[in-house]
Amino acid sequence: MARSDGGRTPADDWSARLHGLWRAALDVEAVEKMSRHIYALMLDEPGVVAVVGSRWDGGELRYVRHMTPDGGRPVLRTRRAGPGAVVAGPGRTAPKPGAGHEGDGPAVLHHDLTGPDDGFAPEHALFVEAGARHALEVRFSFGEGDGDGDWAAFSVGLERPQDAAPGLATRLTQLAEVLVASNRRVLDHRAHERQQIEDAFLAEASLQMDASLDVQETLGRIARLAVPALAEGCVVHLFQEGRLSLVASAHVAAAAQPWLVGVAHDAWLEDRIRAAADRRLGSVVSGGDLAGSPFGPRAGGPGRAVRAVSVTPLRARGKVLGTLAFVHHRDARDLPSRRLLDDLAQRAALAIDTTAAYEQRRRNAEQLQRHLLPGTLPEWPGVSLSAAYEVADDSLEVGGDFYDAVVRRDGGLALFIGDVCGRGAEAAALTGLARHTLRVLLEDGASPADALSRLNAVLVAQSTPRFVTALAAVITPESAGRTLEAASAGHPRPLVRRADGRVTEVGVSGLLLGVLGETRYEPVTVPLAAGDSLALFTDGLTEARSADGTMFEELLPQAVRDCCRGDDDAAAALIARASRFRALGDDDTAVLVAHVKGDR
Amino acid sequence: MTDGGEDRVDHGSVLVVEDSPEDAEAIERALSRTHPELELEFADRGDGLVDDLLARGRLPGLILLDLNMPGLSGHAVLTAVRARPELSGVTVVVFTSSTAPAEVDACYAAGADSYVYKTVNFTLFQTVLKGAVDYWLESRSASGGPPSPM
C-alpha cells in the first residue's frame, strides 16, 4: 500500500476523516448541514470529477446538490425541486428501510454514463456535464417520518471506472451510514424538543385558564395563546341554549380577524363543528377535503392558503360543551400533534365547566342573599332609614347577616338586625327563619324583648348548632313621645348620635339566641329627639382591623358622628369607612341607620 | 403602494425593538435558529425610532415591538409608526406577556398587524416567533410583494 506524508496511509487518512465526520454528525442541528463536510471530502478522492446528492420524498425529488471543482475551487450548488419535480423512474426504487442493518443497509450501484439515462435522473445529466463517464451511487432510506418513499442518494462521478480508488464503494457506504445516523439523531432531538414545546404550551395554557373566572375571557386568552404557537387562526364555539355559538376567535393577522369571524359562521364549518362535537376525539381536514369550504383555494380570505382545519370537541365530566377549532396556513409538518390538541381541549373544557359551575353557584348565592335582605325599607313619618350590606369577599357562600324594618300595627316602627354564625346553606336557612320570625312578631305588636324570647324558643326547638345574635328595637310615634325601646340577644350594642354630635352606646345586653330555652331579655328605653340617629350594625363593622391590629370599634363613635347626620347614604358611608380601614377581617357587614328628622 | 414605502421595504430585514438585553438576546437566538437568512437589527428604545426609520433608504419588512418598555412605550411607538403613511408597508408585530383581550383589542385598534404572547418558556417563545415571522414572510411573498429570501 502506498504511503502518504508522515508515514500515514490513505486508509489512515480516510479513518481520520471518517472520524471527523462522525463527530460532525453528532453536532449538526440539521442533517443538510453535513453537506459542507461530505461533498468536498468525496471530491478529494482520486479520479472523482463531480459529487451529486439527491433527496426524495414519496418518490418525488425534493432537492439535488452537486459539487464540481469549478476552476480549482469546489462549488456546491443546490437546486430545490419545484412543481413538476423529477419523479423517480421505475428502475430507481427506494431502498429497503432499516438502513444500517446487515443485509438491507445502503445499496451501492454502478452507472455507465456513456449510454442513455438509465433512470439515474437528475444525476446522470449533471455528471455528464461535469465530464464523468462512470458513477457510483449509494442509495439509502432517509426519512423524516415513517414514509417508505423517503430516501436519498449520494453519488460520485469518475472519468473512467478504473480511476476509482480501492474501497470507494465501502467509503460511500460508510458516508451513508454517517448521514443516516446523523439524521436519526437530529429527528430524535427534534421530536424531544417538540415534546418539550408541547408540554410548555400546555403548562402556559393552564396558567391562562387560571387567570380568569369569566368563561369568555378564559377562552379569549386560550385562543390568543394558541395563535400563532399552534395555528394561524383559532375559533371556539360553545353550546348556548342548545346551539353552538362563537365565543372566542383569534387570527395571527389583525386584518384577517373579521374574515375569521365570518368563516366561523359559515355553513361548511358549522357542519364540521357539529359533527366534531359528537365525537370523542378531534379530527383534521386538509388538502382536497377542504374543497367547498371557506378555506378552499378559490375562497376569499387573508390571502394565504389554508392547509388544514382541525376541530376538537370540548368535553368535560361527560358533557359536550363545544369545540375548539384551528385554522392552519402552515406546512403539514408544523401542525401540532393530535395529543396536544386533545390535551388542550380537555384542559380547556374542564376550565370552562369549572368556571361555569362557579358562576352558577355565585349567581345562586347572590339571589339567595338578595332574598334574605329586604327589597325596600318602609316609609315612616318623622324617621328616615338607610341600610347597607357588604359581602366581605367574593364568596360563593351566603352570609348570615340580616336586618329589616317594619311598621307595626300599633303605629310604631320596628327595626332589627342580626347575625347567624357561619356561612352557607344552613346559615342561609336560619337567617331566613330568624328574619321572618322577628318581622312577623314585631309587626304584630310584640315588644323587642318578647320577640327575641320567642325567636329563641323557635331556634332552641330547631336544635341548631349555630349561634344567632340579634338586636330588636321599636321607635314609638311622636304622638306617644318618641322613645326607643331595644332588646339584645348577644348583639353589638347600637350607638345613638345626638343632634349635637354626642355619640352614646345603648346599654342593652342579653344571651345569644338558640342556646338556652326560656331565656328572657331585658329591654332598655332611651328618649329620641329630632336630629338624633340610631345606628345598628353587625360585628363585621366593629371587628374590622387595620394592619396594626386596631379594631374599627375604637373609631366607630367618630365614624358615626361623621356619617350619621341625616344623610340618605349614612349606612353605606359607615361601611365604606370601615372598608378603607380594614386590612384584616373577612366577615360580612350589615348596617341599619334610623334618623329622626328635624333640626339638628 | 409606493406611498406606503413598499418599494423601500426589505422583507429580508427585521427590526427588533426590545429594551431588555436578555430578551433581545433570546429573540436573536430564536430567529437566527429558525430564520438564519433574515437580517436582524436591534433597538433598545422607542424614542426617536420613527424619525430614524423615516430617514432611511431601506425599511425593515417587519418590526417586532415589545409593548412594555420604559420611555416611549410600545403602544406609543405603534401609534407613531401607524401615523406615518410612509411606513404603512412595514409589518408591526407587537409582543407582550399579557393575553388579556382588552390589551389585544387596544393594539389592533392602534394598527398592530399581529399580537404575539411572550411566553415564559424560551423554546415555546421561539415557536411563537417562528409562527408569526413565517406567516408574514409568506404573506408578503404571496401578495405580490418582493419575494421573500426564503
Short mmCIF file of N, CA and C in Angstrom, two decimals, chain A residues 469 471 488 490-494 537-539 542:
data_model
loop_
_atom_site.label_atom_id
_atom_site.label_comp_id
_atom_site.label_asym_id
_atom_site.label_seq_id
_atom_site.Cartn_x
_atom_site.Cartn_y
_atom_site.Cartn_z
N THR A 469 -77.09 36.01 66.88
CA THR A 469 -77.24 37.23 67.70
C THR A 469 -78.25 38.12 67.00
N LEU A 471 -80.55 42.11 67.51
CA LEU A 471 -80.97 43.26 68.30
C LEU A 471 -82.28 43.77 67.68
N SER A 488 -81.49 43.10 73.33
CA SER A 488 -80.38 42.50 72.59
C SER A 488 -80.17 41.05 72.98
N GLY A 490 -77.14 39.07 72.66
CA GLY A 490 -75.71 38.87 72.36
C GLY A 490 -75.18 39.69 71.21
N HIS A 491 -75.89 40.74 70.83
CA HIS A 491 -75.50 41.50 69.65
C HIS A 491 -74.73 42.77 70.04
N PRO A 492 -73.81 43.25 69.16
CA PRO A 492 -73.12 44.51 69.46
C PRO A 492 -74.11 45.63 69.76
N ARG A 493 -73.75 46.43 70.78
CA ARG A 493 -74.68 47.49 71.21
C ARG A 493 -74.77 48.59 70.16
N PRO A 494 -75.97 49.08 69.92
CA PRO A 494 -76.11 50.15 68.93
C PRO A 494 -75.62 51.48 69.49
N PHE A 537 -75.68 47.74 63.81
CA PHE A 537 -74.66 47.15 62.92
C PHE A 537 -74.32 45.76 63.40
N THR A 538 -73.64 45.00 62.54
CA THR A 538 -73.18 43.67 62.94
C THR A 538 -71.68 43.74 63.24
N ASP A 539 -71.13 42.65 63.75
CA ASP A 539 -69.73 42.70 64.21
C ASP A 539 -68.72 42.78 63.07
N THR A 542 -67.52 46.36 63.60
CA THR A 542 -66.68 46.64 64.77
C THR A 542 -65.37 45.86 64.75
#
